[in-house]
Amino acid sequence: MSYLEKKAWVYAVVALVVPVVYAAILLARTPAGGIAASHYVTPMIVAIAGAIVLNILATAVAGSGAPREARGGDERDRAIGRLGEYVAFYAVSIASVVPLVLAMREAPYFWIANSLYLAFALAAFVSSVVKIVAYRRGL
């Protein structure tokens, strides 16, 4: 398994696990006024920062055995990376319609912020899955 494929696996796991943990924390701390009344800002910031740090650390661990030359990849790796980023762009573009509609309907900030966070998390996960499939089945 190449360094960039390992990096895609790390990104997929982090993009899936961190939002699930974030949602579990929100649900566990739901106030009597409903989930929309919860204090979500700090947990969301921690989730975003935690995902960044986890990605950096896990990628460093996954790539610790790879030689420096292998980290750049070849033309196939660059094509797979582009494909994953194209798909992520379309995923976040389509998923961003939800927070846009919520804002137009003047929904509570909780729903707008969390749907936008979900859009970015979904794009990261979909991008990683596309890259993994491209590595496994060929491009």
PDB file of C-alpha atoms in Angstrom:
ATOM      1  CA  MET A   1       0.000   0.000   0.000  1.00  0.00           C
ATOM      2  CA  SER A   2       1.444   3.353  -1.041  1.00  0.00           C
ATOM      3  CA  TYR A   3       1.889   6.310   1.279  1.00  0.00           C
ATOM      4  CA  LEU A   4      -0.878   8.290  -0.439  1.00  0.00           C
ATOM      5  CA  GLU A   5      -3.297   5.370  -0.174  1.00  0.00           C
ATOM      6  CA  LYS A   6      -2.529   5.106   3.548  1.00  0.00           C
ATOM      7  CA  LYS A   7      -3.133   8.838   3.806  1.00  0.00           C
ATOM      8  CA  ALA A   8      -6.545   8.394   2.139  1.00  0.00           C
ATOM      9  CA  TRP A   9      -7.428   5.639   4.620  1.00  0.00           C
ATOM     10  CA  VAL A  10      -6.433   7.852   7.546  1.00  0.00           C
ATOM     11  CA  TYR A  11      -8.476  10.735   6.170  1.00  0.00           C
ATOM     12  CA  ALA A  12     -11.526   8.486   5.666  1.00  0.00           C
ATOM     13  CA  VAL A  13     -11.391   7.092   9.191  1.00  0.00           C
ATOM     14  CA  VAL A  14     -10.933  10.523  10.773  1.00  0.00           C
ATOM     15  CA  ALA A  15     -13.670  12.036   8.566  1.00  0.00           C
ATOM     16  CA  LEU A  16     -16.048   9.326   9.750  1.00  0.00           C
ATOM     17  CA  VAL A  17     -15.103   8.936  13.416  1.00  0.00           C
ATOM     18  CA  VAL A  18     -14.774  12.577  14.487  1.00  0.00           C
ATOM     19  CA  PRO A  19     -18.284  13.680  13.370  1.00  0.00           C
ATOM     20  CA  VAL A  20     -19.792  10.566  14.969  1.00  0.00           C
ATOM     21  CA  VAL A  21     -18.054  11.346  18.272  1.00  0.00           C
ATOM     22  CA  TYR A  22     -19.135  14.988  17.969  1.00  0.00           C
ATOM     23  CA  ALA A  23     -22.769  13.939  17.419  1.00  0.00           C
ATOM     24  CA  ALA A  24     -22.610  11.507  20.347  1.00  0.00           C
ATOM     25  CA  ILE A  25     -21.309  14.256  22.624  1.00  0.00           C
ATOM     26  CA  LEU A  26     -24.066  16.611  21.499  1.00  0.00           C
ATOM     27  CA  LEU A  27     -26.742  13.987  22.003  1.00  0.00           C
ATOM     28  CA  ALA A  28     -25.398  13.067  25.433  1.00  0.00           C
ATOM     29  CA  ARG A  29     -25.454  16.722  26.508  1.00  0.00           C
ATOM     30  CA  THR A  30     -28.892  17.582  25.089  1.00  0.00           C
ATOM     31  CA  PRO A  31     -30.593  20.160  27.310  1.00  0.00           C
ATOM     32  CA  ALA A  32     -34.270  20.081  28.245  1.00  0.00           C
ATOM     33  CA  GLY A  33     -35.027  22.689  25.550  1.00  0.00           C
ATOM     34  CA  GLY A  34     -34.012  20.309  22.758  1.00  0.00           C
ATOM     35  CA  ILE A  35     -30.878  19.729  20.762  1.00  0.00           C
ATOM     36  CA  ALA A  36     -31.086  23.121  19.039  1.00  0.00           C
ATOM     37  CA  ALA A  37     -30.675  24.796  22.442  1.00  0.00           C
ATOM     38  CA  SER A  38     -27.410  22.984  23.146  1.00  0.00           C
ATOM     39  CA  HIS A  39     -24.036  24.668  23.370  1.00  0.00           C
ATOM     40  CA  TYR A  40     -22.474  23.313  20.202  1.00  0.00           C
ATOM     41  CA  VAL A  41     -19.794  25.877  19.357  1.00  0.00           C
ATOM     42  CA  THR A  42     -17.014  24.639  21.635  1.00  0.00           C
ATOM     43  CA  PRO A  43     -17.537  20.936  20.814  1.00  0.00           C
ATOM     44  CA  MET A  44     -17.599  21.771  17.098  1.00  0.00           C
ATOM     45  CA  ILE A  45     -14.370  23.764  17.306  1.00  0.00           C
ATOM     46  CA  VAL A  46     -12.768  20.927  19.289  1.00  0.00           C
ATOM     47  CA  ALA A  47     -14.004  18.402  16.698  1.00  0.00           C
ATOM     48  CA  ILE A  48     -12.592  20.417  13.792  1.00  0.00           C
ATOM     49  CA  ALA A  49      -9.252  21.056  15.522  1.00  0.00           C
ATOM     50  CA  GLY A  50      -9.123  17.455  16.721  1.00  0.00           C
ATOM     51  CA  ALA A  51      -9.695  16.160  13.189  1.00  0.00           C
ATOM     52  CA  ILE A  52      -6.855  18.314  11.883  1.00  0.00           C
ATOM     53  CA  VAL A  53      -4.473  17.160  14.609  1.00  0.00           C
ATOM     54  CA  LEU A  54      -5.524  13.503  14.246  1.00  0.00           C
ATOM     55  CA  ASN A  55      -4.974  13.657  10.481  1.00  0.00           C
ATOM     56  CA  ILE A  56      -1.512  15.145  10.918  1.00  0.00           C
ATOM     57  CA  LEU A  57      -0.447  12.657  13.590  1.00  0.00           C
ATOM     58  CA  ALA A  58      -1.942   9.575  11.952  1.00  0.00           C
ATOM     59  CA  THR A  59      -0.523  10.507   8.557  1.00  0.00           C
ATOM     60  CA  ALA A  60       2.898  11.000  10.116  1.00  0.00           C
ATOM     61  CA  VAL A  61       2.690   7.579  11.762  1.00  0.00           C
ATOM     62  CA  ALA A  62       1.398   5.911   8.588  1.00  0.00           C
ATOM     63  CA  GLY A  63       4.144   7.479   6.493  1.00  0.00           C
ATOM     64  CA  SER A  64       6.983   6.988   8.945  1.00  0.00           C
ATOM     65  CA  GLY A  65       8.286   3.965   7.070  1.00  0.00           C
ATOM     66  CA  ALA A  66       7.904   5.444   3.595  1.00  0.00           C
ATOM     67  CA  PRO A  67      10.954   6.911   1.907  1.00  0.00           C
ATOM     68  CA  ARG A  68      10.764  10.617   1.128  1.00  0.00           C
ATOM     69  CA  GLU A  69      10.644   9.952  -2.623  1.00  0.00           C
ATOM     70  CA  ALA A  70       7.529   7.767  -2.289  1.00  0.00           C
ATOM     71  CA  ARG A  71       5.515  10.530  -0.599  1.00  0.00           C
ATOM     72  CA  GLY A  72       5.215  12.634  -3.729  1.00  0.00           C
ATOM     73  CA  GLY A  73       3.680   9.902  -5.813  1.00  0.00           C
ATOM     74  CA  ASP A  74       3.660   9.392  -9.544  1.00  0.00           C
ATOM     75  CA  GLU A  75       1.258  10.470 -12.290  1.00  0.00           C
ATOM     76  CA  ARG A  76      -1.320   7.870 -11.229  1.00  0.00           C
ATOM     77  CA  ASP A  77      -1.263   9.160  -7.648  1.00  0.00           C
ATOM     78  CA  ARG A  78      -1.769  12.727  -8.863  1.00  0.00           C
ATOM     79  CA  ALA A  79      -4.679  11.638 -11.089  1.00  0.00           C
ATOM     80  CA  ILE A  80      -6.304   9.804  -8.198  1.00  0.00           C
ATOM     81  CA  GLY A  81      -5.826  12.847  -5.972  1.00  0.00           C
ATOM     82  CA  ARG A  82      -7.451  15.090  -8.576  1.00  0.00           C
ATOM     83  CA  LEU A  83     -10.377  12.713  -8.983  1.00  0.00           C
ATOM     84  CA  GLY A  84     -10.944  12.620  -5.229  1.00  0.00           C
ATOM     85  CA  GLU A  85     -10.827  16.407  -5.000  1.00  0.00           C
ATOM     86  CA  TYR A  86     -13.237  16.819  -7.933  1.00  0.00           C
ATOM     87  CA  VAL A  87     -15.734  14.490  -6.294  1.00  0.00           C
ATOM     88  CA  ALA A  88     -15.289  16.271  -2.944  1.00  0.00           C
ATOM     89  CA  PHE A  89     -16.003  19.604  -4.641  1.00  0.00           C
ATOM     90  CA  TYR A  90     -19.282  18.323  -6.056  1.00  0.00           C
ATOM     91  CA  ALA A  91     -20.226  16.646  -2.772  1.00  0.00           C
ATOM     92  CA  VAL A  92     -19.680  19.807  -0.716  1.00  0.00           C
ATOM     93  CA  SER A  93     -21.391  21.925  -3.378  1.00  0.00           C
ATOM     94  CA  ILE A  94     -24.508  19.770  -3.370  1.00  0.00           C
ATOM     95  CA  ALA A  95     -24.546  19.293   0.418  1.00  0.00           C
ATOM     96  CA  SER A  96     -24.126  23.053   0.967  1.00  0.00           C
ATOM     97  CA  VAL A  97     -27.606  23.586  -0.432  1.00  0.00           C
ATOM     98  CA  VAL A  98     -29.037  22.402   2.902  1.00  0.00           C
ATOM     99  CA  PRO A  99     -27.427  25.098   5.090  1.00  0.00           C
ATOM    100  CA  LEU A 100     -28.217  27.671   2.418  1.00  0.00           C
ATOM    101  CA  VAL A 101     -31.906  26.763   2.502  1.00  0.00           C
ATOM    102  CA  LEU A 102     -31.854  26.689   6.301  1.00  0.00           C
ATOM    103  CA  ALA A 103     -30.370  30.189   6.353  1.00  0.00           C
ATOM    104  CA  MET A 104     -32.997  31.417   3.912  1.00  0.00           C
ATOM    105  CA  ARG A 105     -35.702  29.977   6.139  1.00  0.00           C
ATOM    106  CA  GLU A 106     -34.062  31.671   9.138  1.00  0.00           C
ATOM    107  CA  ALA A 107     -33.543  28.389  10.958  1.00  0.00           C
ATOM    108  CA  PRO A 108     -31.670  28.389  14.277  1.00  0.00           C
ATOM    109  CA  TYR A 109     -27.901  28.770  13.970  1.00  0.00           C
ATOM    110  CA  PHE A 110     -27.455  25.288  15.413  1.00  0.00           C
ATOM    111  CA  TRP A 111     -28.976  23.635  12.352  1.00  0.00           C
ATOM    112  CA  ILE A 112     -27.165  25.859   9.864  1.00  0.00           C
ATOM    113  CA  ALA A 113     -23.741  25.327  11.483  1.00  0.00           C
ATOM    114  CA  ASN A 114     -24.174  21.590  11.926  1.00  0.00           C
ATOM    115  CA  SER A 115     -25.469  20.999   8.415  1.00  0.00           C
ATOM    116  CA  LEU A 116     -22.473  22.919   7.049  1.00  0.00           C
ATOM    117  CA  TYR A 117     -20.120  20.877   9.241  1.00  0.00           C
ATOM    118  CA  LEU A 118     -21.807  17.714   7.981  1.00  0.00           C
ATOM    119  CA  ALA A 119     -21.365  18.886   4.380  1.00  0.00           C
ATOM    120  CA  PHE A 120     -17.615  19.298   4.863  1.00  0.00           C
ATOM    121  CA  ALA A 121     -17.290  16.003   6.744  1.00  0.00           C
ATOM    122  CA  LEU A 122     -19.265  14.225   4.025  1.00  0.00           C
ATOM    123  CA  ALA A 123     -17.061  15.725   1.309  1.00  0.00           C
ATOM    124  CA  ALA A 124     -13.901  14.619   3.131  1.00  0.00           C
ATOM    125  CA  PHE A 125     -15.231  11.079   3.559  1.00  0.00           C
ATOM    126  CA  VAL A 126     -16.489  10.777  -0.021  1.00  0.00           C
ATOM    127  CA  SER A 127     -13.182  12.102  -1.364  1.00  0.00           C
ATOM    128  CA  SER A 128     -11.264   9.503   0.619  1.00  0.00           C
ATOM    129  CA  VAL A 129     -13.540   6.668  -0.452  1.00  0.00           C
ATOM    130  CA  VAL A 130     -13.173   7.651  -4.109  1.00  0.00           C
ATOM    131  CA  LYS A 131      -9.380   7.684  -3.733  1.00  0.00           C
ATOM    132  CA  ILE A 132      -9.356   4.304  -1.960  1.00  0.00           C
ATOM    133  CA  VAL A 133     -11.565   2.741  -4.626  1.00  0.00           C
ATOM    134  CA  ALA A 134      -9.356   4.210  -7.359  1.00  0.00           C
ATOM    135  CA  TYR A 135      -6.266   2.755  -5.698  1.00  0.00           C
ATOM    136  CA  ARG A 136      -7.893  -0.652  -5.230  1.00  0.00           C
ATOM    137  CA  ARG A 137      -9.628  -1.019  -8.578  1.00  0.00           C
ATOM    138  CA  GLY A 138      -7.371   1.131 -10.703  1.00  0.00           C
ATOM    139  CA  LEU A 139      -7.900   4.411 -12.429  1.00  0.00           C
TER     140      LEU A 139
END
